[in-house]
Amino acid sequence: MLADVDYVIMGAGIPAKIPGILDALADHQDCSFPVEVSGASENEEYSVTFSPNQFWKGSGTRDMAKKHLRRPSFLPIVSSTTLAQSLLKRSNGSGPTRGIDGFVVELNTAGGHNAPPRGWHFEPGEQEEPAYGEKDMVDVKQFKKVAKGLPFWFAGSYGKKEKLMDVLNAGGNGIQVGTLFALSDESGMESTMKQGILSQLADHELKVFTDPAASPTGFPFKVLQLDDDPDKTYVSVQSLSDPEVYDARPRVCNLGYLRAPYIQSDGKVGYRCPSECVEDFVAKGGDMAATAGRKCLCNALCADAGFPQVRYVNNPTTGKKDIYVEPSLITTGDDVNLCTLLLKQNQDDGTWGYSASDVIDYLLSDLKTSREELNKEKVNPVRWGYSATDVEKYLLSEWNEFHRQTREVPELSSL
């Protein structure tokens, strides 16, 4: 908010408390956010509290408390009409829509984390893809009915020109597109990894696996399956989607972005992650079964952006310390192969790619055609209306007839 952002977009559960926090921060008021702590009793409540005034006082910048802050619009990411209705009724923000300013409707084919299927619960050790069905789909027209006039955008296999038209024609405001831009020339993905993905896409179709165990959060997570075959013509890449790369990685939690709080034996709050070293997780009271198949998304996603953690690890063969560079784990939407529609090879160096402008031109192509056809229809439009002269003729029509007849009647004196 200090950067004067226009929107806050958030999913990851049910963000019903965020509107109230935005309201409070805009007025420099204290705010708190409830935190679920594993092992806490029913009558114990935990939260994270922030006091803007105390913060400014402690930083020696009390004048900042007088700075006007514009409340950004809040767009929760939802996966069902039911959740949207719940947020509109139960969120703690102000106004008739309780601080909700619109929605992003993200379906289960989107990249990254997915909402679990209806009725699905992750069981430790599970490796099969979650089964999604009709109950997990959202109809655009039906969503419009429950959105209370708020704008909304659809995501999850909606990064297509025809899908954009479908949403607009059904009353939506547009689409959210991730995968096409993530693999474009301008994206921040590490260049060697990106080139490997694009060269493999040019060679064959790639599969996206909805991994039920990869994320330590317990939510299904999309993982792009990549090949590591140096004998092929495409660029070979290493990823945690390769079982050998995954097994060779020394587990560690050195970033901790997805750690979860729990009650330690001494009653204090500690942190643990099922993706960390198995022995450490178990020592903190965690279930060993919960560590199976877990991947360190914190390290992997940083590596995707070209910022891998580099550390020393013990080599059991030599007894010396080796330098270890964290590998990537690429997440994309199910429609990653759609990128081949835009993919071009550079004839000078043989690399593959496309620009963000190519993506925009593709997405808007049907919309542009539709507008051109509409403009053609307007060249010779059928126009409805009437003129002031038409009104005058209508109003005087009876009078003119009466006047004509009276002029034909002989004068009384001549009878």
GROMACS .gro file of C-alpha atoms in nm, residues 109-299:
model
  191
  109THR     CA    1  -0.618  -2.690  -1.491
  110ALA     CA    2  -0.430  -2.374  -1.390
  111GLY     CA    3  -0.060  -2.388  -1.304
  112GLY     CA    4   0.075  -2.376  -0.950
  113HIS     CA    5  -0.144  -2.484  -0.660
  114ASN     CA    6  -0.496  -2.604  -0.731
  115ALA     CA    7  -0.799  -2.622  -0.508
  116PRO     CA    8  -0.859  -2.989  -0.425
  117PRO     CA    9  -1.153  -3.173  -0.582
  118ARG     CA   10  -1.481  -3.171  -0.394
  119GLY     CA   11  -1.467  -3.431  -0.118
  120TRP     CA   12  -1.097  -3.508  -0.172
  121HIS     CA   13  -0.855  -3.532   0.118
  122PHE     CA   14  -0.486  -3.593   0.078
  123GLU     CA   15  -0.356  -3.913   0.230
  124PRO     CA   16   0.019  -3.931   0.307
  125GLY     CA   17   0.201  -4.137   0.048
  126GLU     CA   18  -0.062  -4.076  -0.221
  127GLN     CA   19   0.090  -4.045  -0.570
  128GLU     CA   20  -0.212  -4.062  -0.803
  129GLU     CA   21  -0.349  -3.746  -0.961
  130PRO     CA   22  -0.662  -3.614  -0.786
  131ALA     CA   23  -0.977  -3.686  -0.986
  132TYR     CA   24  -1.173  -3.372  -1.076
  133GLY     CA   25  -1.533  -3.387  -1.197
  134GLU     CA   26  -1.829  -3.178  -1.307
  135LYS     CA   27  -1.881  -3.045  -0.954
  136ASP     CA   28  -1.541  -2.880  -0.976
  137MET     CA   29  -1.630  -2.680  -1.287
  138VAL     CA   30  -1.767  -2.325  -1.287
  139ASP     CA   31  -2.007  -2.189  -1.549
  140VAL     CA   32  -1.940  -1.829  -1.652
  141LYS     CA   33  -2.307  -1.731  -1.681
  142GLN     CA   34  -2.389  -1.891  -1.347
  143PHE     CA   35  -2.101  -1.710  -1.180
  144LYS     CA   36  -2.223  -1.377  -1.315
  145LYS     CA   37  -2.551  -1.431  -1.131
  146VAL     CA   38  -2.379  -1.458  -0.794
  147ALA     CA   39  -2.111  -1.191  -0.848
  148LYS     CA   40  -2.346  -0.903  -0.753
  149GLY     CA   41  -2.233  -0.695  -1.050
  150LEU     CA   42  -1.864  -0.718  -0.955
  151PRO     CA   43  -1.605  -0.773  -1.229
  152PHE     CA   44  -1.454  -1.119  -1.268
  153TRP     CA   45  -1.189  -1.294  -1.473
  154PHE     CA   46  -1.161  -1.667  -1.551
  155ALA     CA   47  -0.837  -1.867  -1.535
  156GLY     CA   48  -0.727  -2.226  -1.585
  157SER     CA   49  -0.718  -2.324  -1.958
  158TYR     CA   50  -0.875  -1.987  -2.040
  159GLY     CA   51  -0.557  -1.853  -2.202
  160LYS     CA   52  -0.708  -1.899  -2.547
  161LYS     CA   53  -0.856  -1.648  -2.790
  162GLU     CA   54  -1.186  -1.833  -2.811
  163LYS     CA   55  -1.209  -1.858  -2.432
  164LEU     CA   56  -1.167  -1.481  -2.401
  165MET     CA   57  -1.463  -1.432  -2.633
  166ASP     CA   58  -1.668  -1.690  -2.438
  167VAL     CA   59  -1.611  -1.505  -2.110
  168LEU     CA   60  -1.683  -1.162  -2.258
  169ASN     CA   61  -1.999  -1.282  -2.432
  170ALA     CA   62  -2.122  -1.441  -2.109
  171GLY     CA   63  -2.080  -1.118  -1.912
  172GLY     CA   64  -1.731  -1.160  -1.766
  173ASN     CA   65  -1.453  -0.901  -1.779
  174GLY     CA   66  -1.171  -1.109  -1.922
  175ILE     CA   67  -0.923  -1.386  -1.852
  176GLN     CA   68  -0.610  -1.444  -1.646
  177VAL     CA   69  -0.321  -1.587  -1.848
  178GLY     CA   70  -0.009  -1.740  -1.693
  179THR     CA   71   0.162  -2.015  -1.892
  180LEU     CA   72   0.183  -1.835  -2.227
  181PHE     CA   73   0.353  -1.536  -2.066
  182ALA     CA   74   0.572  -1.749  -1.836
  183LEU     CA   75   0.745  -1.900  -2.140
  184SER     CA   76   0.765  -1.578  -2.345
  185ASP     CA   77   1.092  -1.396  -2.418
  186GLU     CA   78   1.025  -1.129  -2.156
  187SER     CA   79   0.948  -1.357  -1.861
  188GLY     CA   80   1.183  -1.388  -1.566
  189MET     CA   81   1.226  -1.763  -1.596
  190GLU     CA   82   1.589  -1.878  -1.600
  191SER     CA   83   1.693  -1.867  -1.968
  192THR     CA   84   1.852  -2.214  -1.996
  193MET     CA   85   1.554  -2.380  -1.833
  194LYS     CA   86   1.312  -2.183  -2.052
  195GLN     CA   87   1.502  -2.277  -2.368
  196GLY     CA   88   1.498  -2.641  -2.262
  197ILE     CA   89   1.120  -2.635  -2.219
  198LEU     CA   90   1.061  -2.460  -2.552
  199SER     CA   91   1.292  -2.692  -2.745
  200GLN     CA   92   1.114  -2.993  -2.598
  201LEU     CA   93   0.775  -2.843  -2.686
  202ALA     CA   94   0.898  -2.799  -3.045
  203ASP     CA   95   0.996  -3.167  -3.049
  204HIS     CA   96   0.704  -3.335  -2.874
  205GLU     CA   97   0.407  -3.277  -2.644
  206LEU     CA   98   0.477  -3.235  -2.276
  207LYS     CA   99   0.265  -3.364  -1.990
  208VAL     CA  100   0.166  -3.174  -1.679
  209PHE     CA  101   0.120  -3.387  -1.369
  210THR     CA  102  -0.114  -3.277  -1.092
  211ASP     CA  103   0.104  -3.391  -0.804
  212PRO     CA  104  -0.090  -3.457  -0.483
  213ALA     CA  105   0.226  -3.478  -0.267
  214ALA     CA  106   0.475  -3.223  -0.407
  215SER     CA  107   0.358  -2.920  -0.209
  216PRO     CA  108   0.414  -2.917   0.167
  217THR     CA  109   0.086  -2.724   0.195
  218GLY     CA  110  -0.116  -3.035   0.109
  219PHE     CA  111  -0.275  -2.873  -0.195
  220PRO     CA  112  -0.238  -3.038  -0.539
  221PHE     CA  113   0.041  -2.879  -0.740
  222LYS     CA  114   0.102  -2.876  -1.116
  223VAL     CA  115   0.442  -3.013  -1.221
  224LEU     CA  116   0.570  -3.000  -1.579
  225GLN     CA  117   0.729  -3.332  -1.675
  226LEU     CA  118   1.062  -3.271  -1.853
  227ASP     CA  119   1.309  -3.503  -2.026
  228ASP     CA  120   1.677  -3.524  -1.936
  229ASP     CA  121   1.819  -3.708  -2.237
  230PRO     CA  122   2.147  -3.562  -2.374
  231ASP     CA  123   2.121  -3.777  -2.688
  232LYS     CA  124   1.812  -3.594  -2.812
  233THR     CA  125   1.813  -3.288  -3.038
  234TYR     CA  126   1.629  -3.077  -2.783
  235VAL     CA  127   1.793  -2.906  -2.486
  236SER     CA  128   1.823  -3.141  -2.189
  237VAL     CA  129   1.724  -2.996  -1.850
  238GLN     CA  130   1.728  -3.119  -1.493
  239SER     CA  131   1.420  -3.083  -1.280
  240LEU     CA  132   1.283  -3.228  -0.959
  241SER     CA  133   1.017  -3.388  -1.178
  242ASP     CA  134   1.293  -3.641  -1.260
  243PRO     CA  135   1.296  -3.908  -0.983
  244GLU     CA  136   1.677  -3.933  -0.998
  245VAL     CA  137   1.720  -3.559  -0.949
  246TYR     CA  138   1.466  -3.565  -0.667
  247ASP     CA  139   1.632  -3.857  -0.487
  248ALA     CA  140   1.978  -3.700  -0.520
  249ARG     CA  141   1.876  -3.372  -0.356
  250PRO     CA  142   1.986  -3.336   0.009
  251ARG     CA  143   1.670  -3.225   0.190
  252VAL     CA  144   1.689  -2.901   0.384
  253CYS     CA  145   1.460  -2.615   0.490
  254ASN     CA  146   1.676  -2.303   0.455
  255LEU     CA  147   1.419  -2.056   0.320
  256GLY     CA  148   1.111  -2.151   0.518
  257TYR     CA  149   0.841  -1.967   0.323
  258LEU     CA  150   0.596  -2.258   0.358
  259ARG     CA  151   0.676  -2.369   0.711
  260ALA     CA  152   0.380  -2.437   0.938
  261PRO     CA  153   0.362  -2.350   1.310
  262TYR     CA  154   0.311  -2.622   1.571
  263ILE     CA  155   0.314  -2.655   1.950
  264GLN     CA  156   0.647  -2.786   2.078
  265SER     CA  157   0.683  -3.012   2.380
  266ASP     CA  158   0.771  -2.706   2.591
  267GLY     CA  159   0.448  -2.534   2.491
  268LYS     CA  160   0.615  -2.280   2.266
  269VAL     CA  161   0.540  -2.234   1.897
  270GLY     CA  162   0.789  -2.391   1.656
  271TYR     CA  163   0.801  -2.435   1.281
  272ARG     CA  164   0.832  -2.742   1.061
  273CYS     CA  165   0.787  -2.847   0.699
  274PRO     CA  166   0.726  -3.195   0.555
  275SER     CA  167   0.971  -3.108   0.274
  276GLU     CA  168   1.260  -3.058   0.515
  277CYS     CA  169   1.508  -3.324   0.630
  278VAL     CA  170   1.296  -3.625   0.731
  279GLU     CA  171   1.482  -3.672   1.060
  280ASP     CA  172   1.430  -3.307   1.154
  281PHE     CA  173   1.059  -3.319   1.071
  282VAL     CA  174   1.003  -3.635   1.273
  283ALA     CA  175   1.202  -3.490   1.564
  284LYS     CA  176   0.956  -3.200   1.568
  285GLY     CA  177   0.666  -3.441   1.607
  286GLY     CA  178   0.580  -3.470   1.240
  287ASP     CA  179   0.450  -3.788   1.078
  288MET     CA  180   0.718  -3.956   0.864
  289ALA     CA  181   0.452  -4.065   0.614
  290ALA     CA  182   0.377  -3.697   0.545
  291THR     CA  183   0.728  -3.646   0.402
  292ALA     CA  184   0.690  -3.894   0.113
  293GLY     CA  185   0.713  -3.723  -0.226
  294ARG     CA  186   0.735  -3.374  -0.080
  295LYS     CA  187   0.941  -3.124  -0.276
  296CYS     CA  188   1.095  -2.799  -0.158
  297LEU     CA  189   0.894  -2.547  -0.358
  298CYS     CA  190   1.071  -2.254  -0.190
  299ASN     CA  191   1.410  -2.349  -0.330
   0.00000   0.00000   0.00000
